[in-house]
Short mmCIF file of C-alpha atoms in Angstrom, two decimals:
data_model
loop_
_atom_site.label_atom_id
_atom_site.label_comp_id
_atom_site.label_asym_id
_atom_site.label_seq_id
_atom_site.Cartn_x
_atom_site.Cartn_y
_atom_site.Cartn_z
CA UNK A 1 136.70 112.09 50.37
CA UNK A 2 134.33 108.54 50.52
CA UNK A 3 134.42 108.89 54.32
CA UNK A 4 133.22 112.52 54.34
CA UNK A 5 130.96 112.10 51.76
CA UNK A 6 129.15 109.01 53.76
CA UNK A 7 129.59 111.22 57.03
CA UNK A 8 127.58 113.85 55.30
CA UNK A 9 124.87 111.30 54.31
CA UNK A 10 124.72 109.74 57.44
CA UNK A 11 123.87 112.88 58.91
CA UNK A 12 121.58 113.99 56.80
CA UNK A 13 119.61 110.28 56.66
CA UNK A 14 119.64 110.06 60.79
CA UNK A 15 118.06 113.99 60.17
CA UNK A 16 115.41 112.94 58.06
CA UNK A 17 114.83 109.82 59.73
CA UNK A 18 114.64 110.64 62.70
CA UNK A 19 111.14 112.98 62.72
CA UNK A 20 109.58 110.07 60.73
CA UNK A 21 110.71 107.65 63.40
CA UNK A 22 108.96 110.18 66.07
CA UNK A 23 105.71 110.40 64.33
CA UNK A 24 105.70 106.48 64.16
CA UNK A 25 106.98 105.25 68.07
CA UNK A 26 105.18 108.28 69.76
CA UNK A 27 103.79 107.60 72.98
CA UNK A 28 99.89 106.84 72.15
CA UNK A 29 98.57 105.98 75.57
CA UNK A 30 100.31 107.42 78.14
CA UNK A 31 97.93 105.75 80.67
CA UNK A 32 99.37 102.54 79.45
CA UNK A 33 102.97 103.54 79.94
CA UNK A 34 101.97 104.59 83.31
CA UNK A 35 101.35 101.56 84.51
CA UNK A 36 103.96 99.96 82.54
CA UNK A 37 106.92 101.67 84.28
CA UNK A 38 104.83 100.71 87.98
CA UNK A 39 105.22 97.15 86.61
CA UNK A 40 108.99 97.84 85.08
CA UNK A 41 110.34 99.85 89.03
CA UNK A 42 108.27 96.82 90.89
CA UNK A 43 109.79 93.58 89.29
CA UNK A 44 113.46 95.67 89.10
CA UNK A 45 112.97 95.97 93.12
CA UNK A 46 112.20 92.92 93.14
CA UNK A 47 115.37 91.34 91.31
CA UNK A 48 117.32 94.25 93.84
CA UNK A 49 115.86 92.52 97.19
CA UNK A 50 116.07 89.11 95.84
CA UNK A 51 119.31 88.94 97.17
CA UNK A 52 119.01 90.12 100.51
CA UNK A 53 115.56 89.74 101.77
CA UNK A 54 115.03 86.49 103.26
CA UNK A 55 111.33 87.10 102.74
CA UNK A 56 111.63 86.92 99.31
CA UNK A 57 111.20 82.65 98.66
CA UNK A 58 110.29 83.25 94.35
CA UNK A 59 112.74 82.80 91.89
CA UNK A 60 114.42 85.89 89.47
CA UNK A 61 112.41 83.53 86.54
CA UNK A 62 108.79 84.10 88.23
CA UNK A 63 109.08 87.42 89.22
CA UNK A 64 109.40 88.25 85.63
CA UNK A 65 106.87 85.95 84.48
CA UNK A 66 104.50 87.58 87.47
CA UNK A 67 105.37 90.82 86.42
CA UNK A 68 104.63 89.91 82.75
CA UNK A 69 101.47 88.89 83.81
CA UNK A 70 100.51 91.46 86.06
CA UNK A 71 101.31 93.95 82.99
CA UNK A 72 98.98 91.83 81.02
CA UNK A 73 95.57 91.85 83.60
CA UNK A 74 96.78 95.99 84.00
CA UNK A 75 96.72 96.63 80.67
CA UNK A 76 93.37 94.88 80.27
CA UNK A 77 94.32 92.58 77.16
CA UNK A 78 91.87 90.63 75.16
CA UNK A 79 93.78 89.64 72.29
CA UNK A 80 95.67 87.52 74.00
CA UNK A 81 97.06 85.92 70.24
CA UNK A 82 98.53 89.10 69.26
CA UNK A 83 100.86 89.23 72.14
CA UNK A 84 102.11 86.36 71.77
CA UNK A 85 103.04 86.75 67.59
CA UNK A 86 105.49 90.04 69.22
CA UNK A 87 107.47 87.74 71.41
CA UNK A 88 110.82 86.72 69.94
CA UNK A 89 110.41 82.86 70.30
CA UNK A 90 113.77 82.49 68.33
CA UNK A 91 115.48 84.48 71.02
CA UNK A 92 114.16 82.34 74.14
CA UNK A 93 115.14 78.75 72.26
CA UNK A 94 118.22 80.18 71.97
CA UNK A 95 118.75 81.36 75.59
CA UNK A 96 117.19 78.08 76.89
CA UNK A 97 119.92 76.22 74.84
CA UNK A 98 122.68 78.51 75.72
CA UNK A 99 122.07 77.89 78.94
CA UNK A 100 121.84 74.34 79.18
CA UNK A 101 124.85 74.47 77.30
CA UNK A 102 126.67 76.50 80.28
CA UNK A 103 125.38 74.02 82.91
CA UNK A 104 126.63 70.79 80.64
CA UNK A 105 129.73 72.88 80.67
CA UNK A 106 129.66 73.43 84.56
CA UNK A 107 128.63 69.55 85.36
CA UNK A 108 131.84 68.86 83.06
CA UNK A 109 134.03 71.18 85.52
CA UNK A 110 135.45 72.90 82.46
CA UNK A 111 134.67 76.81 84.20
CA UNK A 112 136.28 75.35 87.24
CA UNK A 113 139.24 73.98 85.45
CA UNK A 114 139.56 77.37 83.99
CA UNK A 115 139.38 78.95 87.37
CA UNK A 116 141.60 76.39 89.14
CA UNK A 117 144.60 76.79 86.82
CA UNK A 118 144.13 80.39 86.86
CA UNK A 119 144.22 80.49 90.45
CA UNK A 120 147.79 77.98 90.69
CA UNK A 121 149.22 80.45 88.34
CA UNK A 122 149.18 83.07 90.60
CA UNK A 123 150.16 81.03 93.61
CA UNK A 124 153.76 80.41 91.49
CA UNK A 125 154.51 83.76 91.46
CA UNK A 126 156.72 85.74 93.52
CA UNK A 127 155.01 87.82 96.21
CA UNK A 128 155.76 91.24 95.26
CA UNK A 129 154.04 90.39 91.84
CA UNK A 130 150.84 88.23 93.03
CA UNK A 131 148.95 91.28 92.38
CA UNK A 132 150.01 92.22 89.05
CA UNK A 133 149.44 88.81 87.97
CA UNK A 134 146.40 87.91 89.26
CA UNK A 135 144.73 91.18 88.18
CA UNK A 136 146.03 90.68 85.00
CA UNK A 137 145.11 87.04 84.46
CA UNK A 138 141.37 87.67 85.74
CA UNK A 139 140.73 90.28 83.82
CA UNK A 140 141.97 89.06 80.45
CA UNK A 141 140.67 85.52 81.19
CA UNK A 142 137.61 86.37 81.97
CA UNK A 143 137.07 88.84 79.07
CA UNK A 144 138.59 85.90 76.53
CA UNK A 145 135.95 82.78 78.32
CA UNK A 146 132.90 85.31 78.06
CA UNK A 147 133.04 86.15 74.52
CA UNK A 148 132.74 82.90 73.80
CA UNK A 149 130.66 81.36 77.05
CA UNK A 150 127.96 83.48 78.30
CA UNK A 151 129.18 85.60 80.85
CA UNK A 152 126.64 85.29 83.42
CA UNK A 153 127.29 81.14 84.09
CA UNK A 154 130.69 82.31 84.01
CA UNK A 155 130.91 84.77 85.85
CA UNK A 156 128.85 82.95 88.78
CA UNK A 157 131.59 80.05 88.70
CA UNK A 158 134.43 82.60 89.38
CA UNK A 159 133.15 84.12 91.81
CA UNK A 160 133.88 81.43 94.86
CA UNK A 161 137.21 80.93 93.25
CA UNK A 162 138.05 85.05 93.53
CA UNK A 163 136.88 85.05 97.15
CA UNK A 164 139.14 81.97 97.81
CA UNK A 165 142.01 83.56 96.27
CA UNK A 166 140.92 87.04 98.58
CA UNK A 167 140.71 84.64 101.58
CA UNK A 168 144.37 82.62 101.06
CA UNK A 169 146.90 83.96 103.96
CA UNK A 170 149.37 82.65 102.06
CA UNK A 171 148.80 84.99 98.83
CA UNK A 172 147.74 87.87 101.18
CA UNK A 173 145.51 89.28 98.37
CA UNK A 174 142.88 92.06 98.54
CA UNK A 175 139.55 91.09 97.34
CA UNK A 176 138.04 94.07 95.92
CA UNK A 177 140.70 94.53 92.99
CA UNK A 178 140.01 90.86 92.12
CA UNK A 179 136.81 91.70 92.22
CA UNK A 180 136.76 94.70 89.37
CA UNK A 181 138.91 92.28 87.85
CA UNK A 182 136.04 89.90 87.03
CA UNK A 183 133.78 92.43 86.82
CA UNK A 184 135.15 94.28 84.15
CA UNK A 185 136.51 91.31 82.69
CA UNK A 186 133.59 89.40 82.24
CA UNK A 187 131.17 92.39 81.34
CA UNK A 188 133.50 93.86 78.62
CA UNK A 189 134.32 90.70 77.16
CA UNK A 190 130.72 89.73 76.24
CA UNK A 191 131.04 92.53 73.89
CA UNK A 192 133.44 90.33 71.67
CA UNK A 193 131.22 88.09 69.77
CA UNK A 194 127.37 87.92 69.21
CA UNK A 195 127.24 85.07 72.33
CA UNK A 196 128.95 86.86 74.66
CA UNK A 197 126.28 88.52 76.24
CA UNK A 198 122.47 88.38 76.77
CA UNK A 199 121.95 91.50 74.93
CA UNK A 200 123.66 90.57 71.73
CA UNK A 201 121.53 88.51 71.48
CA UNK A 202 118.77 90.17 71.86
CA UNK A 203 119.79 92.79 69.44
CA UNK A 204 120.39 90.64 66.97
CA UNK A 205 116.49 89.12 67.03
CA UNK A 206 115.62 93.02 66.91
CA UNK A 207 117.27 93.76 63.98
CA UNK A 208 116.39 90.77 61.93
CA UNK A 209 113.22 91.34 62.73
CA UNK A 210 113.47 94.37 60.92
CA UNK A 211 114.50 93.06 57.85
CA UNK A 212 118.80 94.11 59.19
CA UNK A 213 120.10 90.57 60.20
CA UNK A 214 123.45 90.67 60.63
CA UNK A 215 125.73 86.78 61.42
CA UNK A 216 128.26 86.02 64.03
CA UNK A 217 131.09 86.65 61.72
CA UNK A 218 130.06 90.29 61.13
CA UNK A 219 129.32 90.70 64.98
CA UNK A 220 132.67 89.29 65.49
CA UNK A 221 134.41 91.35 62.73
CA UNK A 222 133.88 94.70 64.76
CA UNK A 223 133.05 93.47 68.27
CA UNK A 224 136.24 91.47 69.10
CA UNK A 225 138.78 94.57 68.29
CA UNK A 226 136.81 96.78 69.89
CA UNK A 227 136.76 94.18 73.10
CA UNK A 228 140.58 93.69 73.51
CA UNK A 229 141.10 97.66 72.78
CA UNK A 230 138.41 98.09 76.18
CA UNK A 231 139.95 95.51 77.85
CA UNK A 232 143.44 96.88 77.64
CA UNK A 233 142.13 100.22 79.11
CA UNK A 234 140.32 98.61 81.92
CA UNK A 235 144.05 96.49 82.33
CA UNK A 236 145.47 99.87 82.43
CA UNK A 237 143.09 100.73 85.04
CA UNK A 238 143.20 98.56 87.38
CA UNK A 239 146.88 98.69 87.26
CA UNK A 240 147.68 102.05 88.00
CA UNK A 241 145.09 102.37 90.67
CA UNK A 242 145.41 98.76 92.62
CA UNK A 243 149.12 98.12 92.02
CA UNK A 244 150.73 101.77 91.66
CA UNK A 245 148.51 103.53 94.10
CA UNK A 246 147.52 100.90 96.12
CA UNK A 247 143.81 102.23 96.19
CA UNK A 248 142.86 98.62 97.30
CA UNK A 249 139.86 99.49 99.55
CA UNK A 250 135.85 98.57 99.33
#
């Protein structure tokens, strides 16, 4: 009876909410927005062909900073003070630290050591099961070291350790399952706690701005259950398709 009761009130809240909340965020200058998403498609191309055009010699951090800027001489900003009040400077400390944290971590060979051992545990097993194993270990490693280590650092240590473990003849393993291994891995598991993942984080800044702050315990309260429960379906996955079918291809 409680649960339906608060069902029917959520409803009818997110109803009456959600005209006020049109009335307040609706688009004002659409002239503005225009050039906006120009700036938005322009820097996201260029964080796409940062990777493979060799032209390209400027950093992922300047081409937002460019593009940031470029936004601000487009939208023809005099007030330069206001902008600057909107930025959440809580929420760039914290990424600077987290990520010096990650490369302390890294110059300590602590993601390797992770990766290393994961990689000789595979190599003990028999080789019918090397497979099995190894998607299993990645997946649920990964997920378990980016809920509590920011995927992305993570994530960019593992990968020359996957592609040596694709390129052993002696383990005869096909890379793209270890691959989606990581991938899934390390993406899902930065959903378990309020570290885990870049947006979290952000989210988190959002909403205490807005007078709803909510702490890592609470994050971690909902966010870790509902991590292994995701985790064991992508398992699941890649099981059945890369082990039982054998759909091991690009």
């Amino acid at each position: 009876m409680r649960q339906k009761l608060y069902h029917e009130t959520s409803c009818e809240s997110w109803k009456e909410n959600l005209p006020n909340l049109e009335d307040k965020y609706r688009v004002t200058d659409k002239i503005l927005l225009i050039k906006s998403t120009v700036v938005l498609v322009a820097v996201i191309l260029l964080f796409f062909s940062y990777s493979f055009v060799s032209g390209v010699h400027v950093e992922l951090g300047w081409i937002a900073v460019l593009g940031a800027l470029w936004l601000i001489v487009l939208a023809d900003v005099h007030q330069l003070e206001f902008l600057l009040e909107k930025i959440e400077w809580a929420t760039l400390l914290f990424f600077a630290a987290l990520f010096i944290l990650m490369e302390a971590l890294k110059e300590m060979e602590l993601i390797d050591f992770i990766g290393d051992n994961t990689a000789s545990l595979i190599k003990k097993v028999p080789e019918e099961h090397q497979l099995l194993v190894a998607l299993v270990l990645i997946v649920w490693v990964s997920a378990i070291a980016s809920s509590f280590i920011d995927n992305i650092p993570f994530t960019t240590a593992m990968i020359p350790i996957i592609l040596n473990l694709g390129a052993d003849p002696k383990l005869n393993l096909p890379l793209p399952p270890l691959v989606w291994a990581l991938a899934l891995g390390a993406c899902l598991g930065g959903n378990g706690t309020l570290i885990g993942a870049s947006a979290n984080v952000v989210c988190a800044g959002l909403a205490e701005q807005h007078g709803h702050p909510f702490s890592f315990n609470y994050f971690f309260k909902y966010g870790f259950p509902m991590m292994l429960v995701t985790v064991f379906i992508a398992t699941g996955y890649l099981l059945i398709c890369h082990v039982a079918i054998g759909w091991n291809g690009v």
